mmCIF file of N, CA and C in Angstrom:
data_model
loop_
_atom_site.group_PDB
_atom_site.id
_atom_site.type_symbol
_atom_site.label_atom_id
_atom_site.label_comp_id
_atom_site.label_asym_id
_atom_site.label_seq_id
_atom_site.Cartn_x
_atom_site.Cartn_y
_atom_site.Cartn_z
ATOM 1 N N UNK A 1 23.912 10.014 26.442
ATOM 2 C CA UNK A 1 22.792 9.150 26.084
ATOM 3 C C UNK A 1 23.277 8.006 25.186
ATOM 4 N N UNK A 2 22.552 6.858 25.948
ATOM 5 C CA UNK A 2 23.241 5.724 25.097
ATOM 6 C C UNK A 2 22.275 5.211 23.830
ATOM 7 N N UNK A 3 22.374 4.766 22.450
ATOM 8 C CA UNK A 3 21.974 4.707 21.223
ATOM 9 C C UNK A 3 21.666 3.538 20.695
ATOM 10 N N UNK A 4 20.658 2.598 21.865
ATOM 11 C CA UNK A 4 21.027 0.843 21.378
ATOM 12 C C UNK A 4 20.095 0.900 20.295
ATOM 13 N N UNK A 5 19.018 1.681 19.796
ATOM 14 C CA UNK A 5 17.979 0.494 19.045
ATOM 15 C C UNK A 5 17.793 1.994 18.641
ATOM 16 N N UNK A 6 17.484 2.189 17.150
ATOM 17 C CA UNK A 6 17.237 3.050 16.206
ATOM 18 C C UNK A 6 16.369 2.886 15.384
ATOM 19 N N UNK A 7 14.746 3.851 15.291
ATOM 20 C CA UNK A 7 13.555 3.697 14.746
ATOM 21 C C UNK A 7 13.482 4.541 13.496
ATOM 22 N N UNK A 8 13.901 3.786 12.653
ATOM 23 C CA UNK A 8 13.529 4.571 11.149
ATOM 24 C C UNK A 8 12.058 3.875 10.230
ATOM 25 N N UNK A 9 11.306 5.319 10.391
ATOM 26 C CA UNK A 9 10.259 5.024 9.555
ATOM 27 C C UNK A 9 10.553 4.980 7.736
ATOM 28 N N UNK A 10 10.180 3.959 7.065
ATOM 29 C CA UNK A 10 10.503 4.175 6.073
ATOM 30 C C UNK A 10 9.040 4.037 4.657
ATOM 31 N N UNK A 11 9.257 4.657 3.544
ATOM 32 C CA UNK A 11 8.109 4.565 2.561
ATOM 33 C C UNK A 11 8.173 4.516 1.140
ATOM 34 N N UNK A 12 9.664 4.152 0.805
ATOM 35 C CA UNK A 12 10.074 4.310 -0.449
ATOM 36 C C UNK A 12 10.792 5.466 -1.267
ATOM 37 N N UNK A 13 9.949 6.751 -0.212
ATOM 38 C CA UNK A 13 10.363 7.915 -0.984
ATOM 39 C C UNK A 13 11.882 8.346 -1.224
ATOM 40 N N UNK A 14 12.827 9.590 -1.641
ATOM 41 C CA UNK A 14 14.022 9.846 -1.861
ATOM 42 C C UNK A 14 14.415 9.991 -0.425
ATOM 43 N N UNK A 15 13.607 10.331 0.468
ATOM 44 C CA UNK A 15 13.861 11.087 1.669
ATOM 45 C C UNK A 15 13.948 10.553 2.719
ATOM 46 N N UNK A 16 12.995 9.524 2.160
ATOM 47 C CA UNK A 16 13.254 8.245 3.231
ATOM 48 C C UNK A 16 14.505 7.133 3.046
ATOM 49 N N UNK A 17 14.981 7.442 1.939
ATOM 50 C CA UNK A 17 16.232 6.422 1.786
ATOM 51 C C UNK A 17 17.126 6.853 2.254
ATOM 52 N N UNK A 18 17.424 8.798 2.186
ATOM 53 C CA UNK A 18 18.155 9.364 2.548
ATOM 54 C C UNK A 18 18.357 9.258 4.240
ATOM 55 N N UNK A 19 17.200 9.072 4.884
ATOM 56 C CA UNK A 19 17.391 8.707 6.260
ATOM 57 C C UNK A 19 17.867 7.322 6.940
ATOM 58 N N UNK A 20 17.449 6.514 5.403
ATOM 59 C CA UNK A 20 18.280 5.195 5.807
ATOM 60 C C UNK A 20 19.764 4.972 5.759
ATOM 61 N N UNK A 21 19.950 5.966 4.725
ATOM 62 C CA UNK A 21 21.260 6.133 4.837
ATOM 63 C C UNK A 21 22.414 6.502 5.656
ATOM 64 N N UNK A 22 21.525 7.665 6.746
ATOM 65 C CA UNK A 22 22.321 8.289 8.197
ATOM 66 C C UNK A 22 22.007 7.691 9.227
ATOM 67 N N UNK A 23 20.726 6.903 9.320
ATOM 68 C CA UNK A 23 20.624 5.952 9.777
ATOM 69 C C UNK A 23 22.037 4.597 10.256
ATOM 70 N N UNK A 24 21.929 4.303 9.284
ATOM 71 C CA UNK A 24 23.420 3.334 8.982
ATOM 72 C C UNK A 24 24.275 3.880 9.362
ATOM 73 N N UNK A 25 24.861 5.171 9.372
ATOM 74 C CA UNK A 25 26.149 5.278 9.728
ATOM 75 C C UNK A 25 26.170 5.700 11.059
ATOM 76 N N UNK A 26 24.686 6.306 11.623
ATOM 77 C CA UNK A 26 24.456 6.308 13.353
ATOM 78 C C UNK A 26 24.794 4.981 13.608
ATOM 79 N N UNK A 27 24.260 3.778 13.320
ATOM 80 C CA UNK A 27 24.255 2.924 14.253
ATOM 81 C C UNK A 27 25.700 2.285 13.664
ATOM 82 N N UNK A 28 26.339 2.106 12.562
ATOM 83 C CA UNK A 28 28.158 1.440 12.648
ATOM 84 C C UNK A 28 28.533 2.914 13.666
ATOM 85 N N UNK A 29 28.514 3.716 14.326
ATOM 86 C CA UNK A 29 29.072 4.541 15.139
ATOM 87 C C UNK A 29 28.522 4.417 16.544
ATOM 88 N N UNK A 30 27.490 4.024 16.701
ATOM 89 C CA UNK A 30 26.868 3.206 18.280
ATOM 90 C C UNK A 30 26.888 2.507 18.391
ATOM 91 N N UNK A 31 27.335 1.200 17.247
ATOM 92 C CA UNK A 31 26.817 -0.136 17.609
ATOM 93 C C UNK A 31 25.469 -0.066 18.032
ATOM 94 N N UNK A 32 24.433 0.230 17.349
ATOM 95 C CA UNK A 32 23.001 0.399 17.444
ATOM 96 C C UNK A 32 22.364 -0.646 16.511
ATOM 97 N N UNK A 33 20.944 -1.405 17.036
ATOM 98 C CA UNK A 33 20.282 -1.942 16.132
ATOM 99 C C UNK A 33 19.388 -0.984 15.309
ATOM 100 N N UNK A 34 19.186 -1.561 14.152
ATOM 101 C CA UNK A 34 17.952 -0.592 13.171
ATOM 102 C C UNK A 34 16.962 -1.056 12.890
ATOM 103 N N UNK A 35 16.103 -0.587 13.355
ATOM 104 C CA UNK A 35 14.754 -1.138 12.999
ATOM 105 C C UNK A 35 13.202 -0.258 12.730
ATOM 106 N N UNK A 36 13.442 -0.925 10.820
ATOM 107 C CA UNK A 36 12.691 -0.387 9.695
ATOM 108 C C UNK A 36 11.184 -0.164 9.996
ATOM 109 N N UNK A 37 10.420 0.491 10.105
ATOM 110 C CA UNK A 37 8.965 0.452 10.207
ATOM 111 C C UNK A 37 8.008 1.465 9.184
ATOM 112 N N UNK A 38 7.268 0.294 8.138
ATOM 113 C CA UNK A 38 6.469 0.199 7.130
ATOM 114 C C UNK A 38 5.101 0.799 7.740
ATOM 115 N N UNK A 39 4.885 1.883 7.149
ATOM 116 C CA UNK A 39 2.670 2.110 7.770
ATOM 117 C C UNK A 39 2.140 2.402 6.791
ATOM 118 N N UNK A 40 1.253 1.344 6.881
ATOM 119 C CA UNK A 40 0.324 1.163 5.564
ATOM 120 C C UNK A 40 -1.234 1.931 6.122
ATOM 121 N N UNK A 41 -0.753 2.948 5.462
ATOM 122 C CA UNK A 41 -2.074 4.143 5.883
ATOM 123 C C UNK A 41 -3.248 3.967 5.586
ATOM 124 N N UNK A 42 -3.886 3.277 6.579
ATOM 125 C CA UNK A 42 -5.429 2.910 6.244
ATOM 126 C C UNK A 42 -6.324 3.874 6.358
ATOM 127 N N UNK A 43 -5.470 5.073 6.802
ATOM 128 C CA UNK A 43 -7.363 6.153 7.006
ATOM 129 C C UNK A 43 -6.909 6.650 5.424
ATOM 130 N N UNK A 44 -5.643 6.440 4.643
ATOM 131 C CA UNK A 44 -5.872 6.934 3.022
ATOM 132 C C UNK A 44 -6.924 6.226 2.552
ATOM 133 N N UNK A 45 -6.387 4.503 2.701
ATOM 134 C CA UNK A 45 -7.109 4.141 2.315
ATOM 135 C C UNK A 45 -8.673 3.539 1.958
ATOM 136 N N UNK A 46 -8.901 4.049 3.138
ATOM 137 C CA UNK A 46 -10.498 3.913 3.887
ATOM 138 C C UNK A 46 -11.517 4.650 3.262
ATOM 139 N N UNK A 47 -11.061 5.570 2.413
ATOM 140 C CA UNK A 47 -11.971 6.543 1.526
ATOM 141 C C UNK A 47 -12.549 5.497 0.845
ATOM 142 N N UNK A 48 -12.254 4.378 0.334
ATOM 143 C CA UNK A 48 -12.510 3.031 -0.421
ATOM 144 C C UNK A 48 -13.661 2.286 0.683
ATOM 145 N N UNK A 49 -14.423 2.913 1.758
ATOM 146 C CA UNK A 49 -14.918 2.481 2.873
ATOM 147 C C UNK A 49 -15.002 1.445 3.285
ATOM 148 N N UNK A 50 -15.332 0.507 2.483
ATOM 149 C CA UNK A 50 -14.600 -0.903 2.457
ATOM 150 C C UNK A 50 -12.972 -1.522 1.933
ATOM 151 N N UNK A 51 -12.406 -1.720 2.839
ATOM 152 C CA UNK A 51 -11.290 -1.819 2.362
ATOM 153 C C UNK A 51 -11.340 -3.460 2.204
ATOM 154 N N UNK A 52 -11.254 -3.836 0.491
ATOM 155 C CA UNK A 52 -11.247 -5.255 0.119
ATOM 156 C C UNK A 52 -9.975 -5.979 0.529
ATOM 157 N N UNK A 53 -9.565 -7.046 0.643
ATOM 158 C CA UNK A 53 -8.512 -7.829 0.992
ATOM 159 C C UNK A 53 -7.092 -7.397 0.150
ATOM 160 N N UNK A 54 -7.830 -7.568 -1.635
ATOM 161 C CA UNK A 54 -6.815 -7.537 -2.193
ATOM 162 C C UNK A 54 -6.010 -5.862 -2.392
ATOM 163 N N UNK A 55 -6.943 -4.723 -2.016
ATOM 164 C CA UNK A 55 -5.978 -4.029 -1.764
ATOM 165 C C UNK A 55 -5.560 -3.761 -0.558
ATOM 166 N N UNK A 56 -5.999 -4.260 0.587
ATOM 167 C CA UNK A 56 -5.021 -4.669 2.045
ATOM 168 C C UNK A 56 -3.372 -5.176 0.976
ATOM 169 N N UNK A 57 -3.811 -6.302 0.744
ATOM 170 C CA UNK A 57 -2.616 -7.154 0.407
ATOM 171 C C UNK A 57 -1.804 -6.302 -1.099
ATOM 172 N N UNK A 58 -2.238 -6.120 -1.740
ATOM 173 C CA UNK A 58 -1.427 -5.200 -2.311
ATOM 174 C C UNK A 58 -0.477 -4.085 -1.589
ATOM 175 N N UNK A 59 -1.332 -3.009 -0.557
ATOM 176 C CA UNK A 59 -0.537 -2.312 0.499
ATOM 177 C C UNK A 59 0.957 -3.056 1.447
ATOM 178 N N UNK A 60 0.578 -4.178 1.463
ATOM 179 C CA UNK A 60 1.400 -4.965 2.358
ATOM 180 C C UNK A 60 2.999 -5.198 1.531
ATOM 181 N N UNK A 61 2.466 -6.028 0.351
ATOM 182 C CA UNK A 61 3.211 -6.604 -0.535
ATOM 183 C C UNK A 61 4.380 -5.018 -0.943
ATOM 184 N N UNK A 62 3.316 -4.203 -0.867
ATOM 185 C CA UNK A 62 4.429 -2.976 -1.677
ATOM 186 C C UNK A 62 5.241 -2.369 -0.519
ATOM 187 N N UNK A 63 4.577 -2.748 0.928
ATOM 188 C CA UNK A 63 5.377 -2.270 2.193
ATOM 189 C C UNK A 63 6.344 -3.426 2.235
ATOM 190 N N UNK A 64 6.517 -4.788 2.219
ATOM 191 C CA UNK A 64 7.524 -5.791 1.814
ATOM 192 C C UNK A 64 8.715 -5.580 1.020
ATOM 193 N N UNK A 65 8.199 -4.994 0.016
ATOM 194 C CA UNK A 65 9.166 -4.680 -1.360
ATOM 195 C C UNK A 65 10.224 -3.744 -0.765
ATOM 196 N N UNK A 66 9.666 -2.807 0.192
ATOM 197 C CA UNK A 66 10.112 -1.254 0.082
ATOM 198 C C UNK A 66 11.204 -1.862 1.472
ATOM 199 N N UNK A 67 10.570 -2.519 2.607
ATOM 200 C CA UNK A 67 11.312 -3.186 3.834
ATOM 201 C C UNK A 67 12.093 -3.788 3.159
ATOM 202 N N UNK A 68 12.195 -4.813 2.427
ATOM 203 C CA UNK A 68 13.295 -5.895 1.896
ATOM 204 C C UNK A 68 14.361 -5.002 1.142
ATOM 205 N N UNK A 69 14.447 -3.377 0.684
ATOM 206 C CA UNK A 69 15.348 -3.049 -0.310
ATOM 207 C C UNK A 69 15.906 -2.326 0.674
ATOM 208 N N UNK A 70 15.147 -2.064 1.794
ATOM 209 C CA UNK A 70 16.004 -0.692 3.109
ATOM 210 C C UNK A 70 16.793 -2.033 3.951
ATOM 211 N N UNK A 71 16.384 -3.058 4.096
ATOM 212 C CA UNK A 71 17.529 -3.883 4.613
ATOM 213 C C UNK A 71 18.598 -4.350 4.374
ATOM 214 N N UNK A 72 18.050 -4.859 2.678
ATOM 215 C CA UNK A 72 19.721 -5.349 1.718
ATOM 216 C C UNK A 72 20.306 -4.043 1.529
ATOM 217 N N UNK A 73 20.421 -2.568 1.899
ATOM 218 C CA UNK A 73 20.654 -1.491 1.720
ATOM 219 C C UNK A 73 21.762 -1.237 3.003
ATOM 220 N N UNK A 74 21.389 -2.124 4.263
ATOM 221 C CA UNK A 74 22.667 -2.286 5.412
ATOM 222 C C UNK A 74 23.679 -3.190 5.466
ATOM 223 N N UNK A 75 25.043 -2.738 5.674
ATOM 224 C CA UNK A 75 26.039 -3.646 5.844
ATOM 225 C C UNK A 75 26.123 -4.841 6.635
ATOM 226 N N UNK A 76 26.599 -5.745 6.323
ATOM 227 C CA UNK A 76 26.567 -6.922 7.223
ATOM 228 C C UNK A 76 27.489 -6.519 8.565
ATOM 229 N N UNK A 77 26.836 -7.011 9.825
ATOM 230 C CA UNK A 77 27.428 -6.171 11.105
ATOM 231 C C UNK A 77 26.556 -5.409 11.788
ATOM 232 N N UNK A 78 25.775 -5.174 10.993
ATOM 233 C CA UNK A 78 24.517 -4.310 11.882
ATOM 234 C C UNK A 78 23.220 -4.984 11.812
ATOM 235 N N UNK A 79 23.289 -4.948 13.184
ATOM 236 C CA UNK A 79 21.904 -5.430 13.410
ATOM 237 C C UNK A 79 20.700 -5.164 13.271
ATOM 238 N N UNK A 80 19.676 -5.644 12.602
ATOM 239 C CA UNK A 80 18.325 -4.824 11.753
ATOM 240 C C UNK A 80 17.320 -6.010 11.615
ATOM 241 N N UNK A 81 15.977 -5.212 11.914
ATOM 242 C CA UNK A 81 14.897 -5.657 11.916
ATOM 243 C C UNK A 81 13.755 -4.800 10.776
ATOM 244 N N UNK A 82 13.184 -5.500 10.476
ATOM 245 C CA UNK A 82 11.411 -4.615 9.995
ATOM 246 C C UNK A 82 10.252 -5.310 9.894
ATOM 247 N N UNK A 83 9.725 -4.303 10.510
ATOM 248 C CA UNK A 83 8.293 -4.599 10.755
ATOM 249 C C UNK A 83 7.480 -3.736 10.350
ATOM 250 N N UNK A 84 5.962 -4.285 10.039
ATOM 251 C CA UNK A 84 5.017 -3.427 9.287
ATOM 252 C C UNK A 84 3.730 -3.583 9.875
ATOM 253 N N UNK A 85 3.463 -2.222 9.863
ATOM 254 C CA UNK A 85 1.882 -1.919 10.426
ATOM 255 C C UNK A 85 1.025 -1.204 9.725
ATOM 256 N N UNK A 86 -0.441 -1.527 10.246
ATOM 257 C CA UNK A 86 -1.233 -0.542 9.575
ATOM 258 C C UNK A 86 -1.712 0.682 10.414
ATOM 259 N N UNK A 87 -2.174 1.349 9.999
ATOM 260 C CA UNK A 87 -3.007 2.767 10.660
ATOM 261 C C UNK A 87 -2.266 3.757 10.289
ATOM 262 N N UNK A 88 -2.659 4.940 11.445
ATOM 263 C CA UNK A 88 -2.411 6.503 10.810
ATOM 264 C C UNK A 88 -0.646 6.362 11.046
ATOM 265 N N UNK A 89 0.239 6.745 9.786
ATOM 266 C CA UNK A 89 1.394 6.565 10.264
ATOM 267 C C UNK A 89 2.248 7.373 11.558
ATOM 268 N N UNK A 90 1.733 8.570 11.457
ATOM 269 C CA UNK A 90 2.461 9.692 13.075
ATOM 270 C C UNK A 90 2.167 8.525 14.374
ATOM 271 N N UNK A 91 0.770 8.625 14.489
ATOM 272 C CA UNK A 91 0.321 7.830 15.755
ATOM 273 C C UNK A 91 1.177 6.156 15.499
ATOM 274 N N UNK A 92 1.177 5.279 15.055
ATOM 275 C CA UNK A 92 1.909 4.281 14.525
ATOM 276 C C UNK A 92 3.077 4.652 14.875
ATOM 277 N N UNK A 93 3.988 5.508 14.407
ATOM 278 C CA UNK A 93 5.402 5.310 14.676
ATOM 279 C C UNK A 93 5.932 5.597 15.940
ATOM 280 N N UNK A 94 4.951 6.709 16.252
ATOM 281 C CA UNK A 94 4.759 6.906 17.967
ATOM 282 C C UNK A 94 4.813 5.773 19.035
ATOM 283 N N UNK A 95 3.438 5.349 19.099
ATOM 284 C CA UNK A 95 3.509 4.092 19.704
ATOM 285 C C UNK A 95 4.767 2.769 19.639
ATOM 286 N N UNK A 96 5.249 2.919 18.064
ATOM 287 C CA UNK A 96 5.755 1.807 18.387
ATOM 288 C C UNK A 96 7.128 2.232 19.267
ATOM 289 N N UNK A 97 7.619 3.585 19.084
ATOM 290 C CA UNK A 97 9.016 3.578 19.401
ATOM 291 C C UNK A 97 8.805 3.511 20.730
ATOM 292 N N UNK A 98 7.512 4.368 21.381
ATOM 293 C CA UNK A 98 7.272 4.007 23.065
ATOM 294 C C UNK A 98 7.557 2.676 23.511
ATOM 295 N N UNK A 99 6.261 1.418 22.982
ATOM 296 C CA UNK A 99 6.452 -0.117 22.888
ATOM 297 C C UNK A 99 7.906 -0.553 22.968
ATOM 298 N N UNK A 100 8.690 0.074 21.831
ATOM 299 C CA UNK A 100 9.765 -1.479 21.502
ATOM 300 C C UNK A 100 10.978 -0.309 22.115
ATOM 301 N N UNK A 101 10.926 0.923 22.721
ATOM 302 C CA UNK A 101 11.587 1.410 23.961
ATOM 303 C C UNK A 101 12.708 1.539 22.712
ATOM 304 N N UNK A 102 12.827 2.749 21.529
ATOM 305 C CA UNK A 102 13.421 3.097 20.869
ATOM 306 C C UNK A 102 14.322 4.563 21.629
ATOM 307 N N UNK A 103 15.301 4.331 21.246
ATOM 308 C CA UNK A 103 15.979 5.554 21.774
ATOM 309 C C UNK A 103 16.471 6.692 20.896
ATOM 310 N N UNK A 104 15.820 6.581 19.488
ATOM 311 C CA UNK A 104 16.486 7.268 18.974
ATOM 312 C C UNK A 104 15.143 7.412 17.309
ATOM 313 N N UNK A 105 14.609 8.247 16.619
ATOM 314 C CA UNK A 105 13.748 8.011 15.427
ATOM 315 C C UNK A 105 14.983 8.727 14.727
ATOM 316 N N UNK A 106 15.041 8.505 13.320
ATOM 317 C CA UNK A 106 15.498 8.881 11.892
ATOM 318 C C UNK A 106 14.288 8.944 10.707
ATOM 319 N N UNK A 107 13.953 9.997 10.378
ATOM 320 C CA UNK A 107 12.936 9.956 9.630
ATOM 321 C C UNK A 107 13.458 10.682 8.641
ATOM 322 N N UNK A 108 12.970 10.792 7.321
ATOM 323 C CA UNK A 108 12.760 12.003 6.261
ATOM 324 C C UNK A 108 12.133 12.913 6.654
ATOM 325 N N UNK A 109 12.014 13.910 6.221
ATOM 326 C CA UNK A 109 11.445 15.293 5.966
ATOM 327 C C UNK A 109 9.929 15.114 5.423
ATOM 328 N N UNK A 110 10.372 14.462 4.091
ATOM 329 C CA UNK A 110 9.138 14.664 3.695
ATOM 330 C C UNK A 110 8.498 13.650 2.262
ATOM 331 N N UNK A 111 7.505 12.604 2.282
ATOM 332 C CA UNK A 111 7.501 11.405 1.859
ATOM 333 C C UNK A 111 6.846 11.421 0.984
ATOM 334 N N UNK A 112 5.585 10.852 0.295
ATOM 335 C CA UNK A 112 5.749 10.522 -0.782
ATOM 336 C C UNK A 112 4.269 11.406 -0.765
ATOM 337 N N UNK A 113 3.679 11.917 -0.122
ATOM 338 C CA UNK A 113 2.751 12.673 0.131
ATOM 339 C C UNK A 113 1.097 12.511 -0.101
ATOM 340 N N UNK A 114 0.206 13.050 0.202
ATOM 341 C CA UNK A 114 -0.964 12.293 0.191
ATOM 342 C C UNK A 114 -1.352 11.662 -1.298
ATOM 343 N N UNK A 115 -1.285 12.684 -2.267
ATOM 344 C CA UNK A 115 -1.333 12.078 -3.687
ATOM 345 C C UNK A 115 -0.947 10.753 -3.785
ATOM 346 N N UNK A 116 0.062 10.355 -3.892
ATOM 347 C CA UNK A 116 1.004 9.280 -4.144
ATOM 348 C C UNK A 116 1.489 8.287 -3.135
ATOM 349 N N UNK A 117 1.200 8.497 -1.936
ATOM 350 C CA UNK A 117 1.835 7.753 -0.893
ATOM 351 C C UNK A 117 1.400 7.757 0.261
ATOM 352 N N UNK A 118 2.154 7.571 1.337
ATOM 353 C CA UNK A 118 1.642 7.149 2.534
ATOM 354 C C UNK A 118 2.597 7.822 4.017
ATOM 355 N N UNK A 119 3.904 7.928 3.571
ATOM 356 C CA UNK A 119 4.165 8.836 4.817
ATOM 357 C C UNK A 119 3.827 10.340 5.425
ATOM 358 N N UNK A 120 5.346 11.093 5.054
ATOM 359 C CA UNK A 120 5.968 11.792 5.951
ATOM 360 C C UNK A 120 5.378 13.192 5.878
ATOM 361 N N UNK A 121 5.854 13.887 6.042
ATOM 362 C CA UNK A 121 5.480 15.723 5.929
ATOM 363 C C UNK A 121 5.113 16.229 7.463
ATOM 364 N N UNK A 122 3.884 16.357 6.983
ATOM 365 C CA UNK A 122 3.519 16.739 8.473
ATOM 366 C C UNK A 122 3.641 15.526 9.944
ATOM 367 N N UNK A 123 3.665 14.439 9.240
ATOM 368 C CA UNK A 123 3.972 13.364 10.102
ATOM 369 C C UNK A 123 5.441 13.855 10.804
ATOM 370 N N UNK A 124 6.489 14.085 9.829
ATOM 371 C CA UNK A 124 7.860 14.204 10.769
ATOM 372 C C UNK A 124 7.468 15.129 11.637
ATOM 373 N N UNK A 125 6.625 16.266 11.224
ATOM 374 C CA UNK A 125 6.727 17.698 12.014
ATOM 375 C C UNK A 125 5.801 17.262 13.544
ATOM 376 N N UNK A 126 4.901 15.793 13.457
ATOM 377 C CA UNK A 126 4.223 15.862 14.622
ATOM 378 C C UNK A 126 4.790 15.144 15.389
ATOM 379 N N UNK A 127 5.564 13.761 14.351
ATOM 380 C CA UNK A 127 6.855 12.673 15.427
ATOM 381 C C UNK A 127 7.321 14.118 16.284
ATOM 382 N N UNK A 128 7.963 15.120 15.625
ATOM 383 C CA UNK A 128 9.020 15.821 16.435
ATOM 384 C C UNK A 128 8.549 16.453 17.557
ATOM 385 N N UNK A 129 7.795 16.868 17.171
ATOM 386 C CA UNK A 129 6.583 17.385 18.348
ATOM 387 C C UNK A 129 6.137 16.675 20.019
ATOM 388 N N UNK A 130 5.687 15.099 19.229
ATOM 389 C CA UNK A 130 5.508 14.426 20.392
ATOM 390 C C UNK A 130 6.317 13.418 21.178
ATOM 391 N N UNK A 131 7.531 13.162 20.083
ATOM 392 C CA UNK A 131 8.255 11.782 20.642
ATOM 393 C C UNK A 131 8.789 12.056 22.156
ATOM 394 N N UNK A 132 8.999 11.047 22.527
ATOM 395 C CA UNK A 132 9.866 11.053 23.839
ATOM 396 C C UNK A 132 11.106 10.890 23.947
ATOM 397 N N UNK A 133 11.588 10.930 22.796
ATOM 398 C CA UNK A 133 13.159 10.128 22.554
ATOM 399 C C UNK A 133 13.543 11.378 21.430
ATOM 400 N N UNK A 134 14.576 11.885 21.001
ATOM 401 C CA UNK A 134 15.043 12.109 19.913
ATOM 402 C C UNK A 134 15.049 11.945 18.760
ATOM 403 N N UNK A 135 14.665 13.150 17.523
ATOM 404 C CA UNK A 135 14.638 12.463 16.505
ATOM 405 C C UNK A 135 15.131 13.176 15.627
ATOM 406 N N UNK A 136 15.918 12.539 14.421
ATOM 407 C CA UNK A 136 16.804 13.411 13.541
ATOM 408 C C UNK A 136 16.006 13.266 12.357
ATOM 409 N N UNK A 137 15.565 14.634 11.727
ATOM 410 C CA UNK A 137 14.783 14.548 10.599
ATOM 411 C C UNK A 137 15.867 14.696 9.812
ATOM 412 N N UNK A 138 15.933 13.701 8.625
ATOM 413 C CA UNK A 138 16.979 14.242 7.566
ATOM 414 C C UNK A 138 16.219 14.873 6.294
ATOM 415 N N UNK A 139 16.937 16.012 5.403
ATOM 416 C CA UNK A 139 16.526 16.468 4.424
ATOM 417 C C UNK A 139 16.336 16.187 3.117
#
């Protein structure tokens, strides 16, 4: 199986850096592109039933921050993208790797959790479940 384009969900957490990290050394070993994907969990934030602009844009800005530090985080030579979405993050990362015809997910284990954040946990356990492609949960 060939390894061109590599879907790492990312959220700030330890676990998620840690996947950016094996991430990187999958793709300097495939010559693979990487590409970062931010989900700004709107059914968290929807308890707010109106969701006002400025905390849309706050969500965004802190998914920016977190994309811009997982990129300056890759060596020059590898090719890398990120992009950011909103909605439920499992379904989100799903779709996109179907869409942009990912061959490969890298995720964490387990993210910053409902308290505090917006990814992973049961999300990795349902990516793994449903993807169509391979996916390496790191610990």
């Amino acid at each position: 199986m060939e390894v061109k384009n590599i879907l790492v969900p990312v959220d700030g957490s330890e676990g998620s850096d840690r996947a950016v990290t094996q991430a990187i050394s999958l793709a300097e070993a495939c010559g693979a592109k990487l590409n970062f994907l931010y989900v700004a969990n709107i059914n968290q934030l929807a308890i707010n039933a109106c969701l006002s602009d400025a905390i849309l844009d706050a969500v965004t800005k802190a998914g920016n921050v977190i994309l811009d530090r997982v990129m300056e985080m890759v060596p020059s030579g590898i090719e890398k993208e990120a992009f950011s979405e909103t909605g439920s993050p499992a379904v989100v990362i799903l779709d996109f790797a179907t869409d942009k015809e990912m061959d490969m997910i890298v995720m964490g284990s387990r993210g910053l959790g409902v308290v505090k954040g917006v990814l992973l946990g049961s999300v990795s356990q349902y990516i793994v479940e449903q993807s169509k492609c391979p996916v390496l949960v790191v610990k």
